[in-house]
PDB file of C-alpha atoms in Angstrom:
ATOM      1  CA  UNK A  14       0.000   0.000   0.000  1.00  0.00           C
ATOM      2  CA  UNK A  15       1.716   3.758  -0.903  1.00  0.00           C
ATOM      3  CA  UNK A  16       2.319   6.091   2.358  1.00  0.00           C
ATOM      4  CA  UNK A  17      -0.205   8.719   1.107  1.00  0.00           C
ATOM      5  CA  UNK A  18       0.961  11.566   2.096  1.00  0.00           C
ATOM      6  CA  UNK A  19       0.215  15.906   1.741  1.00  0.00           C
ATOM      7  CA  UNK A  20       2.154  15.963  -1.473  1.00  0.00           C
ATOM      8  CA  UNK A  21       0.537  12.850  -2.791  1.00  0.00           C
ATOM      9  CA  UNK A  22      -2.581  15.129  -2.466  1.00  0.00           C
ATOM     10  CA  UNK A  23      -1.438  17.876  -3.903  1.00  0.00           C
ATOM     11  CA  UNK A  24      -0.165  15.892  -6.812  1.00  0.00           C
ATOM     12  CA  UNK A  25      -3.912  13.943  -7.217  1.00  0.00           C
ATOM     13  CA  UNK A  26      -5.418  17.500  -6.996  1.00  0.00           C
ATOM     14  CA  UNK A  27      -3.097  18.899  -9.781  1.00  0.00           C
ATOM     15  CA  UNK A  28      -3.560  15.802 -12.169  1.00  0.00           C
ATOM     16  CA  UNK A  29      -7.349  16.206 -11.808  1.00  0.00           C
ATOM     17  CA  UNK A  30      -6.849  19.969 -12.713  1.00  0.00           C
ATOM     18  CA  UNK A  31      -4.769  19.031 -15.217  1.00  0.00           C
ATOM     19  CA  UNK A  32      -7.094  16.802 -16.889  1.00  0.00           C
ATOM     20  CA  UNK A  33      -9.830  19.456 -16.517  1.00  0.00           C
ATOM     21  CA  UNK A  34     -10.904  20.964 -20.142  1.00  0.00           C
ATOM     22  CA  UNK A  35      -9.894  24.537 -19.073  1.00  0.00           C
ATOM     23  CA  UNK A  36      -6.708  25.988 -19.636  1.00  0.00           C
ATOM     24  CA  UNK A  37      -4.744  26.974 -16.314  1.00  0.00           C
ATOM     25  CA  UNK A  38      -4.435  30.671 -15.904  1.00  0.00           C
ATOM     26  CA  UNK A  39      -0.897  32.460 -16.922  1.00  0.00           C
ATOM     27  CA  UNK A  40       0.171  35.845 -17.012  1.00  0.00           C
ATOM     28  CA  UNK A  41       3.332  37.431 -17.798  1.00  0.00           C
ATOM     29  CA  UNK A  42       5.055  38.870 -14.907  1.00  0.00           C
ATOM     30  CA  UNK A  43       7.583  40.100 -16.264  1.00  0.00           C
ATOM     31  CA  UNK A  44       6.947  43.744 -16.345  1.00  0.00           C
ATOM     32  CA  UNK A  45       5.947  45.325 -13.746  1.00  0.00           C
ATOM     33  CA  UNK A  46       2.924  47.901 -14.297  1.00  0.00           C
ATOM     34  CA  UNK A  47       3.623  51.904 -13.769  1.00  0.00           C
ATOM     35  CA  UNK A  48       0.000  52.612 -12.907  1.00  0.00           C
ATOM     36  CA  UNK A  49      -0.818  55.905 -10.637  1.00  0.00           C
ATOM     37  CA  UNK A  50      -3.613  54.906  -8.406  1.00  0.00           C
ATOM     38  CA  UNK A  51      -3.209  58.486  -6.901  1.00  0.00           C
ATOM     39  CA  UNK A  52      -4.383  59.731  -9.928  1.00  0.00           C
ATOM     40  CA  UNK A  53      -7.516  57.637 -10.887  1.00  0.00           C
ATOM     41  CA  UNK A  54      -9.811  60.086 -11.465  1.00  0.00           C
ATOM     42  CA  UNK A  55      -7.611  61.903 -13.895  1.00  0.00           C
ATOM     43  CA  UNK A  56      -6.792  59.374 -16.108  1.00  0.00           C
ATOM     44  CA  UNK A  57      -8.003  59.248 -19.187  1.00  0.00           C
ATOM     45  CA  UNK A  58     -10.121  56.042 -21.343  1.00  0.00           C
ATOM     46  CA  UNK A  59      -7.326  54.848 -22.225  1.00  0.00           C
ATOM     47  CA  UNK A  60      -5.513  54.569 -18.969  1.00  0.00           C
ATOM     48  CA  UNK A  61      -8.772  53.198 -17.649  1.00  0.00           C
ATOM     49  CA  UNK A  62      -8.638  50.363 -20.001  1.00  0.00           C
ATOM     50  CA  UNK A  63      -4.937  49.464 -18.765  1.00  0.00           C
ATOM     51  CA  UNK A  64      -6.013  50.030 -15.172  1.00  0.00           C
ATOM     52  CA  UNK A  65      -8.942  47.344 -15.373  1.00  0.00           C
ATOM     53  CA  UNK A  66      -6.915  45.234 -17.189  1.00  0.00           C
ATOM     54  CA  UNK A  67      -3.591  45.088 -15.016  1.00  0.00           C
ATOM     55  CA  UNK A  68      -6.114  45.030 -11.705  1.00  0.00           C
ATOM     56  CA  UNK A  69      -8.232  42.641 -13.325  1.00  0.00           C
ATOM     57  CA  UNK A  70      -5.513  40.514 -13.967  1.00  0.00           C
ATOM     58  CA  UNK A  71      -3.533  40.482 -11.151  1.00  0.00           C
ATOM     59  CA  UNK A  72      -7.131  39.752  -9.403  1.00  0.00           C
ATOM     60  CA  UNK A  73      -7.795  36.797 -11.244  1.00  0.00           C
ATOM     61  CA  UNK A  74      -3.994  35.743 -10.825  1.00  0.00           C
ATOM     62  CA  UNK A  75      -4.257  36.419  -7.093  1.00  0.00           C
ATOM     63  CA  UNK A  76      -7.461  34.509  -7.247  1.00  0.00           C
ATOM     64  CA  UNK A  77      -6.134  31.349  -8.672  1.00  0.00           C
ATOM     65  CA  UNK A  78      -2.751  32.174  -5.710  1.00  0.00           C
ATOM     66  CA  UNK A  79      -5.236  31.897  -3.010  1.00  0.00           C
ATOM     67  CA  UNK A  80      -6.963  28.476  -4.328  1.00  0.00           C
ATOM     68  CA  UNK A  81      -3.825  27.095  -4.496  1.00  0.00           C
ATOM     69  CA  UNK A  82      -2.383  27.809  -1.256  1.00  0.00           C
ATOM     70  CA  UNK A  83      -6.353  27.302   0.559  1.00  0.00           C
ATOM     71  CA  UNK A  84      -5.907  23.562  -0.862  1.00  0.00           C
ATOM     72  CA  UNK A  85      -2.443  22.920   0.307  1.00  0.00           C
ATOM     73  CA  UNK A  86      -3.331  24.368   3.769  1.00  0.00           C
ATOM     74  CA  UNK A  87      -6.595  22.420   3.907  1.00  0.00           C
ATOM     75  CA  UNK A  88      -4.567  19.169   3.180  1.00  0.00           C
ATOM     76  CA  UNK A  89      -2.271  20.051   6.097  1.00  0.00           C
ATOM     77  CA  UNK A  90      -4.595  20.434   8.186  1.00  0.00           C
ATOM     78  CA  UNK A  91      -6.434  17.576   7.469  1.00  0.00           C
ATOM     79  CA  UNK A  92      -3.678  15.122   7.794  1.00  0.00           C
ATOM     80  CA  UNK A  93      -2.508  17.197  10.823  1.00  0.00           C
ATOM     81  CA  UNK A  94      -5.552  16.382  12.681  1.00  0.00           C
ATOM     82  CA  UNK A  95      -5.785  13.025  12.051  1.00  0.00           C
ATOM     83  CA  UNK A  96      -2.335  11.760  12.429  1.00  0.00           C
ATOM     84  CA  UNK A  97      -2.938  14.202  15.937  1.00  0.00           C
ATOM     85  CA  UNK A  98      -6.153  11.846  16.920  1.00  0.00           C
ATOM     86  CA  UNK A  99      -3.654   8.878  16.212  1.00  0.00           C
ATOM     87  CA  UNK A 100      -0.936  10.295  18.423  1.00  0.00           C
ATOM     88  CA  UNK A 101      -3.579  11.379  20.924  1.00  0.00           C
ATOM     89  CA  UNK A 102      -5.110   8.019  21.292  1.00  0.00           C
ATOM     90  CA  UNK A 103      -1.650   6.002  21.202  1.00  0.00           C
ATOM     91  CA  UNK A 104      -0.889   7.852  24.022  1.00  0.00           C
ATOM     92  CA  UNK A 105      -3.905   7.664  26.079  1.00  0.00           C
ATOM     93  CA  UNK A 106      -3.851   3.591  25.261  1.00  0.00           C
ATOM     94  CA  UNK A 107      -0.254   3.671  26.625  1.00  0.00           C
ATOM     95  CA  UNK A 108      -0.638   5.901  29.913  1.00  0.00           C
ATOM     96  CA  UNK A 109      -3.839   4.005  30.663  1.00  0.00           C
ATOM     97  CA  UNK A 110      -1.816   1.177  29.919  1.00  0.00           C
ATOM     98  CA  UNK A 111       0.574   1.787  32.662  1.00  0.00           C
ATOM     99  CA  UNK A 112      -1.626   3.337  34.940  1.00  0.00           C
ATOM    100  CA  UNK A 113      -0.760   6.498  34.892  1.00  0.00           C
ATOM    101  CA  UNK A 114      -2.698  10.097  35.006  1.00  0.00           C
ATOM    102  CA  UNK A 115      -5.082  11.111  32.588  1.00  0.00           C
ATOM    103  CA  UNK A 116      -3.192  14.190  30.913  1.00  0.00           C
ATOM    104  CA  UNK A 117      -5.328  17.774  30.856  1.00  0.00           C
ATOM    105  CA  UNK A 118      -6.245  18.791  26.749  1.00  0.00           C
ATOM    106  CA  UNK A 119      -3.158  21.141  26.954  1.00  0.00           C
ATOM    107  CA  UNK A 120      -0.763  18.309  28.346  1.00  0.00           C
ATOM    108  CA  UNK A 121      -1.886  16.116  25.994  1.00  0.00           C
ATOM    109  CA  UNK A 122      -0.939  18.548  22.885  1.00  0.00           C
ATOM    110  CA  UNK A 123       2.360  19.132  24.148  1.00  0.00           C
ATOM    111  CA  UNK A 124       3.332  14.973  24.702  1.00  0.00           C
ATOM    112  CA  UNK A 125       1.781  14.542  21.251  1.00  0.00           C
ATOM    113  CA  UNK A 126       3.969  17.521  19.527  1.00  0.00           C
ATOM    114  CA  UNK A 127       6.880  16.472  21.740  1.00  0.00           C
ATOM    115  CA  UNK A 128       6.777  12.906  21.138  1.00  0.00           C
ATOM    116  CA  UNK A 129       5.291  13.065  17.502  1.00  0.00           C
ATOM    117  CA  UNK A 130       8.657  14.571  15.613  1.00  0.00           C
ATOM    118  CA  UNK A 131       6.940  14.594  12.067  1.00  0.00           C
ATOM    119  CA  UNK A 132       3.550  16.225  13.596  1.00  0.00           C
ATOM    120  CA  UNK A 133       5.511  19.190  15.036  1.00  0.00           C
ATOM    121  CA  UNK A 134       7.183  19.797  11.313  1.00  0.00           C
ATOM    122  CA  UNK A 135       3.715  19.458  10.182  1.00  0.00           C
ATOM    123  CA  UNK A 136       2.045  21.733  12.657  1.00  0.00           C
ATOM    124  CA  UNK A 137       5.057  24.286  11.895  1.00  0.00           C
ATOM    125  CA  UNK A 138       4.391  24.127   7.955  1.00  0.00           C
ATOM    126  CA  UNK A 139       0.426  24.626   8.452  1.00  0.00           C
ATOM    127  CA  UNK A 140       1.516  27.621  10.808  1.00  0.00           C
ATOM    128  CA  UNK A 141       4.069  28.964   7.391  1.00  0.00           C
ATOM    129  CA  UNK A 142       0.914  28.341   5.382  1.00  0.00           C
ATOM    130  CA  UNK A 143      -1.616  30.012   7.206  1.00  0.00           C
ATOM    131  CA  UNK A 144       0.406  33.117   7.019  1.00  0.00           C
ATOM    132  CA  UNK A 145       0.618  32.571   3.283  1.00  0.00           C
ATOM    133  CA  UNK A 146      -2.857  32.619   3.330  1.00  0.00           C
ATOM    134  CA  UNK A 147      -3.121  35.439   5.517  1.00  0.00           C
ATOM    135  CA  UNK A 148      -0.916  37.569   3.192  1.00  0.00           C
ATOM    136  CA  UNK A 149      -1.786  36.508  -0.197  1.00  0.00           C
ATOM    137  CA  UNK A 150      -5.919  37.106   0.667  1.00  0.00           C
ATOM    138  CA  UNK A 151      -4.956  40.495   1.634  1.00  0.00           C
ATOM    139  CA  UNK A 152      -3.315  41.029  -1.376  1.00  0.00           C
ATOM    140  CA  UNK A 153      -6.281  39.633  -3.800  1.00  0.00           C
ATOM    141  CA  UNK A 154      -8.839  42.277  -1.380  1.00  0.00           C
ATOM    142  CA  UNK A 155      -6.337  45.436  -1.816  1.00  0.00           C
ATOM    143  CA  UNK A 156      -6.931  44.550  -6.178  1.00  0.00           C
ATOM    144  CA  UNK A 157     -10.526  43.508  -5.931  1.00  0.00           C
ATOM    145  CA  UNK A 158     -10.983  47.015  -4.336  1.00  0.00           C
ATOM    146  CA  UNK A 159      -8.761  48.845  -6.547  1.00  0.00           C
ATOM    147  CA  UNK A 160     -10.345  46.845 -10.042  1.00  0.00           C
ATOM    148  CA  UNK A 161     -13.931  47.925  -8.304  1.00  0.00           C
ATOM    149  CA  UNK A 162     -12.918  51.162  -7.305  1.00  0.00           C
ATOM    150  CA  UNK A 163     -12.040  51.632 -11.599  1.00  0.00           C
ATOM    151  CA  UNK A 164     -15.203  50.004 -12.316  1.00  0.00           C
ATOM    152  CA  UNK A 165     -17.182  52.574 -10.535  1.00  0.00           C
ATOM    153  CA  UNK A 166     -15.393  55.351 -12.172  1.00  0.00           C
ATOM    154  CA  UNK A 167     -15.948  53.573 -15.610  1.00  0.00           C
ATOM    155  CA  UNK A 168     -19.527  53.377 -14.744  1.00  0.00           C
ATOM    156  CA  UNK A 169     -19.592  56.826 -14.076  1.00  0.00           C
ATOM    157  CA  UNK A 170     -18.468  57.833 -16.957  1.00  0.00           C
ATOM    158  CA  UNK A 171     -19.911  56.296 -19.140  1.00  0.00           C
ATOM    159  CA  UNK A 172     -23.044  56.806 -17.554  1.00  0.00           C
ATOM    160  CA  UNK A 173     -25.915  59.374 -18.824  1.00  0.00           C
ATOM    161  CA  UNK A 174     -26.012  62.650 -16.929  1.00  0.00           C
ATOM    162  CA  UNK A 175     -28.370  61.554 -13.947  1.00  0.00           C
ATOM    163  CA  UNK A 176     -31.227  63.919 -12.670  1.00  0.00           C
ATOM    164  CA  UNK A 177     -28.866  65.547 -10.178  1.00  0.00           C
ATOM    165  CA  UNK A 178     -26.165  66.216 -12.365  1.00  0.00           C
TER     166      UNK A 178
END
């Protein structure tokens, strides 16, 4: 039987995208955009255009960032917590065992963590990809708010001269 593992997931989870009809999403990075977000409302249509297409971009790009890293840290986690139930139960089996002391829920985490090598370096990667997470979702909000914040001024624009105006 093969030692499935977090990467083996990852791997399943890319071959299934892989397989998928739909092209994966790309963008050239190589140039970095020179884009004035100061001066929004000056610009003019055709610095619009570039404006909703570099935010709208980087959006989708930053969508497709997130995905990625939600499913790696969701397959962390989830062999994190079971291999942790394992460990937790081992140990509970061998304490009551021996006749020792129940350990309190905070004891117990610690023995697992301290015992459990390869859950501790699994713990400390979910911890490196949470903060990916953290960072990278922040990023995606700060371009969905930019690209909407272009949209509106698009709108307005283009819009006929309301009964106010």
């Amino acid at each position: 039987m093969q030692k499935r593992t977090v990467e083996t997931a990852l791997d399943k989870a890319n071959a299934f995208l892989a397989d998928l009809i739909v092209p994966t999403f790309k963008m050239n990075l190589d140039q970095e955009p020179s884009l004035d977000f100061s001066n929004l409302m000056d610009a003019d249509r055709k610095a619009l255009e570039e404006f909703l297409s570099v935010y709208g971009g980087y959006k989708a790009y930053l969508e497709c960032q997130v995905a990625d890293v939600e499913a790696k840290k969701t397959a962390l986690e989830s062999y994190f917590d079971e291999g942790y139930s394992k460990a937790i139960y081992r140990m509970s089996e061998e304490r009551e065992g021996a006749g020792r002391k129940k350990l309190t829920k905070e004891e117990v985490r610690g023995a697992v963590l301290d015992r459990y090598e390869e859950l501790w370096d699994l713990r400390q990667t979910l911890i490196e990809y949470e903060t990916i997470h953290t960072k990278v979702k922040g990023l995606l909000i700060a371009y969905t708010s930019a690209f909407n914040a272009v949209s509106r001024v698009v709108a307005l624009r283009t819009s006929p001269i309301s009964a106010y105006g």
